[in-house]
XYZ file of C-alpha atoms in Angstrom:
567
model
C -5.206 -16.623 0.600
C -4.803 -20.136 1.720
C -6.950 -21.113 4.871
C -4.489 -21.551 7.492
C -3.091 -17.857 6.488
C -6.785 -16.498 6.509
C -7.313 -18.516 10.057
C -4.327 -16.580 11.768
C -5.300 -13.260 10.371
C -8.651 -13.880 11.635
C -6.861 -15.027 15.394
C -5.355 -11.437 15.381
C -8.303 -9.829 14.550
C -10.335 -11.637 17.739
C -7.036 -11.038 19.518
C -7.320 -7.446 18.880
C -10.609 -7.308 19.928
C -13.201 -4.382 19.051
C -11.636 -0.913 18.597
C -14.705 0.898 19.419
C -14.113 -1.215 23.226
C -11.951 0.920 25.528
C -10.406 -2.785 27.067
C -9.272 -3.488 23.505
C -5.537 -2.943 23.106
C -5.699 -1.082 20.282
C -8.999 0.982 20.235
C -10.461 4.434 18.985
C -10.201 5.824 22.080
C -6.493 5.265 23.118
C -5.439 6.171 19.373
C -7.708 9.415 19.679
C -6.147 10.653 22.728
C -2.472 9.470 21.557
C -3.107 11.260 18.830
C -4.114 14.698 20.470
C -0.856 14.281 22.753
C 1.322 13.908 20.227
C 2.138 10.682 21.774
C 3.990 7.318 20.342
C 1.670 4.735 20.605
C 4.238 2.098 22.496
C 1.343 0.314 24.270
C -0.217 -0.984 21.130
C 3.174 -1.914 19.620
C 3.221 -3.833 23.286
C -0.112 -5.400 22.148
C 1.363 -6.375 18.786
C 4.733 -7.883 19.948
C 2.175 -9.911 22.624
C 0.128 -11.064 20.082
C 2.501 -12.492 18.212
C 2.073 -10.148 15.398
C 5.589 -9.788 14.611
C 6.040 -13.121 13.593
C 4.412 -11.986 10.241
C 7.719 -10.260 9.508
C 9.548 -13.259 9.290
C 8.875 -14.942 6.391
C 8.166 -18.674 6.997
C 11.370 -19.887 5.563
C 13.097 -18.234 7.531
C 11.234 -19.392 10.605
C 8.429 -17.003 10.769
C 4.537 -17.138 10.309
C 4.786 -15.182 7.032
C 3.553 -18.311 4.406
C 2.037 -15.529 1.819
C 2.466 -11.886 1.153
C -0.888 -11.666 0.864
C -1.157 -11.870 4.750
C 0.825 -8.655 5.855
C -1.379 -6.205 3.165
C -4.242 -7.979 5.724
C -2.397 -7.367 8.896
C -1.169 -4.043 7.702
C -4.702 -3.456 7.150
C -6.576 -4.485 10.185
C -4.030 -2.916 12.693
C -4.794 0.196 10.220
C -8.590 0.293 10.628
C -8.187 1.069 14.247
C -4.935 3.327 14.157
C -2.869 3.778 11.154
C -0.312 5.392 13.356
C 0.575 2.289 14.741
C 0.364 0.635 11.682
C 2.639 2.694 9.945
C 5.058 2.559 12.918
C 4.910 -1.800 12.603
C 4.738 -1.555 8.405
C 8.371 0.891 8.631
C 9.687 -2.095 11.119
C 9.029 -4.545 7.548
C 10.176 -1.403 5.483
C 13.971 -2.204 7.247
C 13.717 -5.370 7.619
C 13.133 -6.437 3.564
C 16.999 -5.613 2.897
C 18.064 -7.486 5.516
C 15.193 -10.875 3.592
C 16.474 -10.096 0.064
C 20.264 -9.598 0.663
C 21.426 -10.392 4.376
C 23.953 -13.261 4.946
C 22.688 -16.090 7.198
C 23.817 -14.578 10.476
C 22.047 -11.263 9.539
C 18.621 -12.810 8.972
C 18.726 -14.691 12.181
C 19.973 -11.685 14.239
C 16.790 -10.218 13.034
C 14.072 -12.537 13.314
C 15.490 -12.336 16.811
C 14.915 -8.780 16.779
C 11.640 -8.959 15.473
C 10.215 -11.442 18.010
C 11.113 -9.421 20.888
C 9.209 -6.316 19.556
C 12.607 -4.378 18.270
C 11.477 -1.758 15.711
C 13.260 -0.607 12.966
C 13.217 1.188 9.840
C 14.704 1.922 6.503
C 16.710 4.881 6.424
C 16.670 6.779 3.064
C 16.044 10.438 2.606
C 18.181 13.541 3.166
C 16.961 16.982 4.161
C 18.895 18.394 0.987
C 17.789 15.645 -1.752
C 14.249 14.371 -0.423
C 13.348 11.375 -2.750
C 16.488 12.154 -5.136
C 18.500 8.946 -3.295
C 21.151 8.948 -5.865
C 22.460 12.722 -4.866
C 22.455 11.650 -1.445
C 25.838 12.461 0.749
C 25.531 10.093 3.464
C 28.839 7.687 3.065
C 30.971 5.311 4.797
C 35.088 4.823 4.698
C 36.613 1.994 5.935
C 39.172 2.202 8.567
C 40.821 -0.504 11.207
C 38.501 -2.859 9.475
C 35.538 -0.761 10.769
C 33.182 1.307 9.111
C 33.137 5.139 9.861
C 30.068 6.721 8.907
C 29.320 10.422 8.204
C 25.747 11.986 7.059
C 22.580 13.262 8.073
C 19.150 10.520 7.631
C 16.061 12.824 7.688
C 12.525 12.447 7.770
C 12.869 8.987 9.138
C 10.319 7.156 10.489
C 10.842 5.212 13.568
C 13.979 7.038 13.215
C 14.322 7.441 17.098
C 12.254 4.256 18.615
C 13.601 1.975 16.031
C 15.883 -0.743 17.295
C 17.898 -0.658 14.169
C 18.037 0.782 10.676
C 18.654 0.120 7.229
C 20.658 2.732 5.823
C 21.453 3.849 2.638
C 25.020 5.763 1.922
C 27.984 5.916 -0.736
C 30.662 3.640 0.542
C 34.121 5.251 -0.456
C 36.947 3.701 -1.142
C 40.486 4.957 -1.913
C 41.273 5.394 -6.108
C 37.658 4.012 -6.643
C 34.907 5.843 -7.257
C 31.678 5.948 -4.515
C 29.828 3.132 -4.876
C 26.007 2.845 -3.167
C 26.002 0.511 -0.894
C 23.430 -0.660 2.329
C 24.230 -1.046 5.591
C 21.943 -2.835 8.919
C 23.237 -0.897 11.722
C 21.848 -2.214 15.302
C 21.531 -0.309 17.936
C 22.713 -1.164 22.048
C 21.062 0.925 24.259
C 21.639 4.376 24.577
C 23.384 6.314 21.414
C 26.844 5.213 20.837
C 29.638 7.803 20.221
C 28.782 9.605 17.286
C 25.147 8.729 16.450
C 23.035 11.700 17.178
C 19.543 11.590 17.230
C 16.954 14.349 15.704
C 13.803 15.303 17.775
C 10.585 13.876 16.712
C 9.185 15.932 13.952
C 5.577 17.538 14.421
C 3.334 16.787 11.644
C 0.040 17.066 10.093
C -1.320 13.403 10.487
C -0.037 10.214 12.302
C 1.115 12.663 14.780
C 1.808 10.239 17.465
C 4.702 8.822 15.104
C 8.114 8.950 15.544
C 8.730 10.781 12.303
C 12.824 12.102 13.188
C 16.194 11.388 12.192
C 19.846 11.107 13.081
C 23.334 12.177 11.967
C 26.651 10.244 11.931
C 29.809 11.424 12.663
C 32.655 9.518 13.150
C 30.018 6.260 14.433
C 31.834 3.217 13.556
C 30.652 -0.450 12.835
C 31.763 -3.770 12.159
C 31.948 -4.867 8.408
C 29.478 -7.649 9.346
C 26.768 -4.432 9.017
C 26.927 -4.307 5.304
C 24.392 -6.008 3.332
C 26.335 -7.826 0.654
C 23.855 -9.820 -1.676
C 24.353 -11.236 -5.145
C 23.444 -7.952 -6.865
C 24.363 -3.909 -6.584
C 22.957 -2.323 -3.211
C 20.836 0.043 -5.781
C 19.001 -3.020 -7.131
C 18.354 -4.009 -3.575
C 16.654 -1.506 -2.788
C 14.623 -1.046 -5.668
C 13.454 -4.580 -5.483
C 13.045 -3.717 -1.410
C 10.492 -1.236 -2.835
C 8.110 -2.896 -5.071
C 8.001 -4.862 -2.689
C 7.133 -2.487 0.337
C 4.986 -0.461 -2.238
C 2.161 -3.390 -2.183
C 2.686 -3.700 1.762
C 1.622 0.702 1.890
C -1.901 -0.500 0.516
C -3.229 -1.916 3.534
C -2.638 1.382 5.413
C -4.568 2.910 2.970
C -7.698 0.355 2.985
C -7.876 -0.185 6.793
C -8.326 3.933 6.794
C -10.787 3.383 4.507
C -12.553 1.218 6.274
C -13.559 2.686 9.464
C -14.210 5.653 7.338
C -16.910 4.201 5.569
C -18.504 2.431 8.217
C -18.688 5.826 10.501
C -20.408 7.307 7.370
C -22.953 4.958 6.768
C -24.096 4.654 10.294
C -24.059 9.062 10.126
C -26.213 8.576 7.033
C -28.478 5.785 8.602
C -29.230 7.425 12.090
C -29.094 11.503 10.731
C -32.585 13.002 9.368
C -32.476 15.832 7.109
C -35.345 17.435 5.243
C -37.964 14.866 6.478
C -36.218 11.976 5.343
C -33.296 9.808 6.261
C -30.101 11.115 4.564
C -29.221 7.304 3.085
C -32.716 8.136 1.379
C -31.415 10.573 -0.634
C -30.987 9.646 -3.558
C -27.515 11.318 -4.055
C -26.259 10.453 -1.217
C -26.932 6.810 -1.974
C -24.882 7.459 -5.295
C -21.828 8.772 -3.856
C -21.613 5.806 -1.107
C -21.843 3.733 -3.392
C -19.582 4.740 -5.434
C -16.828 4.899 -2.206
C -18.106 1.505 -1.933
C -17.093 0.373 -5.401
C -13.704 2.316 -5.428
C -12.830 0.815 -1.935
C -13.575 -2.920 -3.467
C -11.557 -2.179 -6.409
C -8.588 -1.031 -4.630
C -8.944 -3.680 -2.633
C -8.742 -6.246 -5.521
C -5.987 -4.635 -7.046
C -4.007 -5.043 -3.445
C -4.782 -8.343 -3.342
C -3.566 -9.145 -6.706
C -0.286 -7.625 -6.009
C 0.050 -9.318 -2.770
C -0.331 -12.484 -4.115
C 2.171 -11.670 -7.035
C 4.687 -10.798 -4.656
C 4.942 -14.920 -4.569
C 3.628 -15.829 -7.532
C 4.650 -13.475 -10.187
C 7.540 -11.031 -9.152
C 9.089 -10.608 -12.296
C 5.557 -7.878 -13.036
C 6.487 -5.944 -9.879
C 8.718 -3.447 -10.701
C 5.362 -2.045 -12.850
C 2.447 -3.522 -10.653
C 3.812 -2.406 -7.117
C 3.802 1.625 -8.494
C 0.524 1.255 -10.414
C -0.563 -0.564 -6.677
C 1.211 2.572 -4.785
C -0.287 5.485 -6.520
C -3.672 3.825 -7.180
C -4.209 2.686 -4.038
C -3.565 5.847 -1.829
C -4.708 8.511 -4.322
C -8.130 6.617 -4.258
C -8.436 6.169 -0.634
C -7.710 10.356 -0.339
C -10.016 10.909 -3.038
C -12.648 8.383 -1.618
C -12.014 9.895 2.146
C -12.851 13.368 0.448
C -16.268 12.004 -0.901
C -17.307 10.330 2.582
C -16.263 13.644 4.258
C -18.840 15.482 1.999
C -21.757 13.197 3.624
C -20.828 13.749 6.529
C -20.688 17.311 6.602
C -19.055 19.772 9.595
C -18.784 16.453 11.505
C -15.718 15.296 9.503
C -13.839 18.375 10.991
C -14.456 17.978 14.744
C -11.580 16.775 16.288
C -13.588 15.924 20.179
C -17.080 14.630 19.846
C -17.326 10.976 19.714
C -17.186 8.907 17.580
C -16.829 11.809 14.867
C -13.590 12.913 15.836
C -12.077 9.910 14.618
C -12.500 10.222 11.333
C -10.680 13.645 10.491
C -7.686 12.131 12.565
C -7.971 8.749 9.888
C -8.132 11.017 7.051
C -5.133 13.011 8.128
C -3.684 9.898 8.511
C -4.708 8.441 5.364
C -2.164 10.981 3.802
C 0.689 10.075 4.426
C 0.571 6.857 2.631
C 0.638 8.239 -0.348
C 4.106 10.107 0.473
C 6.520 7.394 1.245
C 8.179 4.804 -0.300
C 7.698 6.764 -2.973
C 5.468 9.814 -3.783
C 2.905 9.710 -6.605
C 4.934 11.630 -8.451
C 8.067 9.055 -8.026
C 5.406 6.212 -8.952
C 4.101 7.817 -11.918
C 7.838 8.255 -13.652
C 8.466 4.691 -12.914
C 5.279 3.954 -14.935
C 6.156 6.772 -17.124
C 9.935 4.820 -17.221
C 7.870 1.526 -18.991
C 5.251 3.408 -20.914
C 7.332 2.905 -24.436
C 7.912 -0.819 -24.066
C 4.008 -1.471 -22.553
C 2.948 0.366 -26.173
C 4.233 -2.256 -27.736
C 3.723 -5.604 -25.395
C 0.259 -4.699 -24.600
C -0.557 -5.695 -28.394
C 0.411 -9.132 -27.732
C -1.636 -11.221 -25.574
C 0.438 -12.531 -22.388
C 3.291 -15.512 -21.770
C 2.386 -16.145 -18.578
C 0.357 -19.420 -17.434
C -3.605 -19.103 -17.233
C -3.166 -20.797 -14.067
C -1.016 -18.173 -12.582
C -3.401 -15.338 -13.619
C -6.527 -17.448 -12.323
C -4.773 -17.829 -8.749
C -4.263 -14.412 -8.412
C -7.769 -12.966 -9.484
C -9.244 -15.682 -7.083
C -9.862 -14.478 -3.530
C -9.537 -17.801 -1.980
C -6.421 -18.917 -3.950
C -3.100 -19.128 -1.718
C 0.280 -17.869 -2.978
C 2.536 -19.232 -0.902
C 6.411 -18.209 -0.853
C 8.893 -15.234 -0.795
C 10.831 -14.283 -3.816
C 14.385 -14.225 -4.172
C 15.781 -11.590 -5.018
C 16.551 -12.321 -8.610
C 12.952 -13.207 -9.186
C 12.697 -9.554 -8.976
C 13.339 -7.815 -12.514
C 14.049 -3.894 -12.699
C 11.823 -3.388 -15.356
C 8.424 -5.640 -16.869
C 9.897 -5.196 -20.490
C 6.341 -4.275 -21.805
C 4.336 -6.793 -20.024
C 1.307 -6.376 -17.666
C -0.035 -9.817 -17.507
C -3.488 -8.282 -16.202
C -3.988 -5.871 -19.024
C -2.710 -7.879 -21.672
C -5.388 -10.832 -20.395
C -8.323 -8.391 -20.493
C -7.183 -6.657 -23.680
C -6.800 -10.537 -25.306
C -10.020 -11.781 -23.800
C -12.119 -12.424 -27.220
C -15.894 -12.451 -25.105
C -17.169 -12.590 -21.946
C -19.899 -14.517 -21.615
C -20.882 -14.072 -17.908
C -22.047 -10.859 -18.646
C -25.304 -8.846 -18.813
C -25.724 -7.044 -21.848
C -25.467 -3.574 -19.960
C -22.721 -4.791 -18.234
C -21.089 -6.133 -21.706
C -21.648 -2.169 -23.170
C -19.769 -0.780 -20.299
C -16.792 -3.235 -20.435
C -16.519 -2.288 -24.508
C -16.344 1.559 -23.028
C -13.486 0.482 -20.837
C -12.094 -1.479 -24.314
C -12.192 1.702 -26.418
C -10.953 3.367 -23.361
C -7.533 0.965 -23.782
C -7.567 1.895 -27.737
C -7.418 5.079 -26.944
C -4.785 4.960 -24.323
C -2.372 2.845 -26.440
C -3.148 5.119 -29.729
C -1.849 8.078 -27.453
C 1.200 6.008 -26.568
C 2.534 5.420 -29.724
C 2.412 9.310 -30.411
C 3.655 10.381 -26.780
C 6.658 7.867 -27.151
C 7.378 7.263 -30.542
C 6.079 10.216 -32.877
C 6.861 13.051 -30.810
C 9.530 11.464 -28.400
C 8.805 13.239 -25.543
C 10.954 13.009 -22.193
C 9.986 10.762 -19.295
C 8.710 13.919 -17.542
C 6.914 15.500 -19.860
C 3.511 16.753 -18.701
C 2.038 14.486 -21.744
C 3.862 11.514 -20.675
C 2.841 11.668 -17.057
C -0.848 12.316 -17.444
C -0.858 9.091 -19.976
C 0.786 7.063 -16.911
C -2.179 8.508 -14.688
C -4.209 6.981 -16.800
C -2.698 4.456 -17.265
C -2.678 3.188 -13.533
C -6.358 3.983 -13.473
C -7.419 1.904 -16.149
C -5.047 -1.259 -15.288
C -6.911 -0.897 -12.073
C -10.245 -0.855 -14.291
C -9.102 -3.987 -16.074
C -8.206 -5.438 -12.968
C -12.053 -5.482 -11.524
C -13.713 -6.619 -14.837
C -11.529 -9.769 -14.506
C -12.173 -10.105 -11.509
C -16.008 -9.765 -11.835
C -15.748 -12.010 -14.565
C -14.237 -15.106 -12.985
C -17.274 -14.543 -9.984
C -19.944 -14.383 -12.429
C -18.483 -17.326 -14.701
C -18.031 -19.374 -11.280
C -21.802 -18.544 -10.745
C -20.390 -17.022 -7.546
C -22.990 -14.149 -5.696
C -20.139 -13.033 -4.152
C -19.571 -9.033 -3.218
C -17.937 -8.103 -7.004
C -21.233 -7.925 -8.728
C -22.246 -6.675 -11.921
C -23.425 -3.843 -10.241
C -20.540 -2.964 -8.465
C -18.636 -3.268 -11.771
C -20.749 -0.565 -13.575
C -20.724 1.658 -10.954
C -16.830 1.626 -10.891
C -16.848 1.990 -14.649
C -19.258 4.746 -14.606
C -18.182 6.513 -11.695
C -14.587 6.712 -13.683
C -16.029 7.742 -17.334
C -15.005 4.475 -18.916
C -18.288 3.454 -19.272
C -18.649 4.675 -22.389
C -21.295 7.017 -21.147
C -23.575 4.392 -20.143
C -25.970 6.178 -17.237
C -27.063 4.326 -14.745
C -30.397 4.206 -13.167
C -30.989 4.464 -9.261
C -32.012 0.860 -9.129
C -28.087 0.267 -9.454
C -26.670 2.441 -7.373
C -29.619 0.563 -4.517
C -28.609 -2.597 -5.493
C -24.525 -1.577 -4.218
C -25.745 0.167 -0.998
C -27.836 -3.145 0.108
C -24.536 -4.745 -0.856
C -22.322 -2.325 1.221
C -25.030 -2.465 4.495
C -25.313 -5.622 4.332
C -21.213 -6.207 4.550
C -21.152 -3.200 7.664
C -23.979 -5.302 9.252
C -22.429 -8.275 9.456
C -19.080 -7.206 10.505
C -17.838 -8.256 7.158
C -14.232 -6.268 5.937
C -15.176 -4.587 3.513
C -12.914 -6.587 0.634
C -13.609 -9.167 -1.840
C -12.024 -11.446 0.753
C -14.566 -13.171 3.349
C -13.448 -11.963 6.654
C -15.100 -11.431 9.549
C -14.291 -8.216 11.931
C -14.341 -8.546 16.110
C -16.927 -6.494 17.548
């Protein structure tokens, strides 16, 4: 991330002041109790909107402080370490408002930005009670009539469906003699409910329960045809482009959980004494934090890499952002489960402080993984590519060294949005990342132990593309085939593998002693069984924990990215 990006993210983050401080505006405390009541947390949007924070919807060339992607997976992220609620609640707001940057007409964008400066939620209005994530069997429509749009059709399960100031909703526009066609429409509301827009109550749930999780049916509600987003492409492709990009966005929900999780764990394990010892003395303790630790950095590098593709290499997206949105989220549930096993009963208390936070952040955490698109949506779009990525992976990649080196380097800026044609509905079997470490002839930065792990990771790869070929070309199974969607589980997870060893190897060939060590690498590897069962002794499992202690001491996010948390 370029340094005047980095140097505003770090302004919020003093702006926002220490969570575990009752006088900061978003703190522990306030999203505790908002929590317990149910509550929408309106005062901390306040905060945001005060801070300035909205500005980072607005890309910069359209007049807002949004020079990189990169910077709202940050901003997403530290809002998310102290409430994910409210995080969520800001992150839908950019959920409605991508449409509006990818296919609104001049007018439309600067009616927003307004918006978005004054606070004005919104959100993106997809799903139906009767079709969940099927959008295409969706019943929601529009006819035109007096040169007005008449809607009719229920929106469910929206979030931000009530408090938003707008929303982005997706319907069949009909048309007389014509068949339905999908279209998108950026309906804003004035004041109280106009004729014919009916709001849902707030819907409880299980975590971020302070949200405004509801929805709203249209019947008869009419609009001007200036509400229709009318880009150069279909409405479909819009929104498919809207998600890959939204689905990099989701990961800093999932890491700013993660973060406060892990810190409350580590000081449980520093200050509790069990069995004459302190419990980070023992010995498997130490293992699993450190491997949290490693899993956190690596889903950390594989948000960043995405971010900064958003800019610099869109065309991988439509593969990269669902590898990025079920990696990301599945990890940070799986991690959150691991943490909650070191801490024992305390995870589950929902009133003694500071404990009680963390089982309302892992509730929280959740939900991530749910929306804009489940895992199971995420996998079938990897499962969609898995054919053509058989074949491309064998070839090593088109696309510039310097483009891969800027986005495996921490401190390199991607600047820009993309247009929407930049965006490609499919990567026509290319990964850039995997086909660089696949095509990488030696790496020598590397330990020898560290050199035996990444050739477990290699056969790993041979493997994975052996049981390609017979998944999609010998026995021709179907997209959803239980075969075909385990081999795009793996597949995410070892992209995500690949992803760190490159990573690790630019530090180490930069002679860099930065926090993706050789260590850290092998305890990834290992932890996942793509070490080629290598075992690791204690010593390196030690050697991550002083890493991780020494981040949580100095207040240091814990990311690849240098960044220094208020407090």
């Amino acid at each position: 991330m370029h340094a005047a990006s980095l140097a505003l993210a770090q302004r919020w983050e003093h702006d926002l002041g220490d969570p575990e401080s009752p006088r900061s505006p978003i703190n522990f405390s306030s999203a505790l109790a908002l929590d317990e009541r149910e509550e929408f947390p309106s005062d901390h949007l306040a905060a945001l909107t005060a801070l300035g924070c909205f500005e980072a919807l607005i890309p910069a060339t359209e007049g807002g402080a949004l020079a990189e992607p990169e910077q709202l997976v940050l901003l997403g992220r530290l809002i998310a370490r102290r409430d994910p609620t409210t995080a969520i609640a800001f992150g839908q707001t950019m959920l409605g408002s991508l449409p509006v940057w990818l296919a609104g007409n001049t007018a439309q964008k600067q009616r927003l930005a307004a918006d978005l400066r004054g606070g004005r939620l919104g959100c993106l209005a997809l799903t139906e009670k009767d079709h969940g994530s099927d959008i295409l069997a969706n019943t929601f429509s529009a006819r035109l009539q007096d040169d007005r749009f008449v809607f009719t059709g229920e929106k469910w399960l929206i979030n931000n469906g009530r408090m938003g100031g707008s929303a982005t909703v997706m319907g069949k526009l009909q048309r007389p003699g014509r068949a339905p066609e999908a279209a998108l429409w950026w309906l804003r509301k004035t004041g109280a409910p106009a004729a014919g827009w009916r709001e849902h109550p707030k819907i409880p749930t299980h975590g971020i329960r302070g949200a405004d999780i509801s929805g709203f049916d249209l019947d008869g509600y009419t609009a001007g045809r200036d509400t229709q987003l009318q880009g150069d492409e279909p409405a479909l492709y819009t929104l498919l482009k809207t998600l890959q990009v939204s689905r990099i966005l989701c990961s800093g929900f999932s890491l700013g959980a993660l973060d406060t999780l892990f810190r409350l764990t580590l000081r449980f394990a520093h200050e509790r004494h069990l069995y004459g010892k302190g419990v980070i003395e023992i010995p498997v303790v130490r293992a699993r934090l450190a491997g949290c630790f490693t899993r956190i950095l690596a889903a950390d590098a594989l948000a960043q890499v995405c971010g900064r593709a958003i800019a610099a290499l869109p065309a991988q997206l439509s593969l990269w952002s669902a590898v990025a949105k079920f990696q990301v989220p599945t990890e940070a549930e799986a991690v959150a489960r691991e943490l909650a096993v070191v801490l024992g009963a305390r995870h589950y208390v929902r009133s003694e402080a500071p404990w009680g936070l963390f089982q309302k952040l892992m509730r929280d955490n959740q939900v991530v993984s749910l929306f804009d698109g489940s895992t199971q949506v995420n996998l079938s779009l990897i499962a969609s590519q898995l054919r053509a990525l058989g074949e491309g992976l064998r070839r090593p990649t088109d696309v510039d060294a310097g483009v891969i080196d800027a986005l495996l380097q921490p401190a390199a800026g991607c600047a820009g949005w993309p247009a929407q044609a930049e965006l490609q509905l499919s990567n026509q079997g290319c990964d850039a990342i995997v086909q660089t470490f696949l095509h990488t002839p030696a790496w020598p930065a590397f330990e020898n132990t560290t050199l035996q792990a990444v050739e477990g990771l290699q056969a790993a790869w041979r493997s994975w593309l052996a049981d390609a070929e017979q998944v999609t070309k010998v026995l021709r199974l179907p997209q959803d085939a239980v075969r075909t969607m385990a081999l795009a589980q793996r597949y995410a997870g070892l992209h995500a593998a690949a992803l760190l060893v490159l990573v690790c190897d630019r530090q180490a060939t930069a002679g860099i002693d930065g926090p993706c060590s050789q260590s850290l690498l092998l305890t990834f590897l290992s932890a996942h069984g793509l070490a080629g069962g290598l075992h690791l002794p204690d010593s390196v499992h030690d050697e991550v924990m002083d890493q991780a202690s020494s981040m949580v001491a100095q207040r240091r996010l814990l990311s690849l990215q240098t960044f220094t948390l208020a407090g």
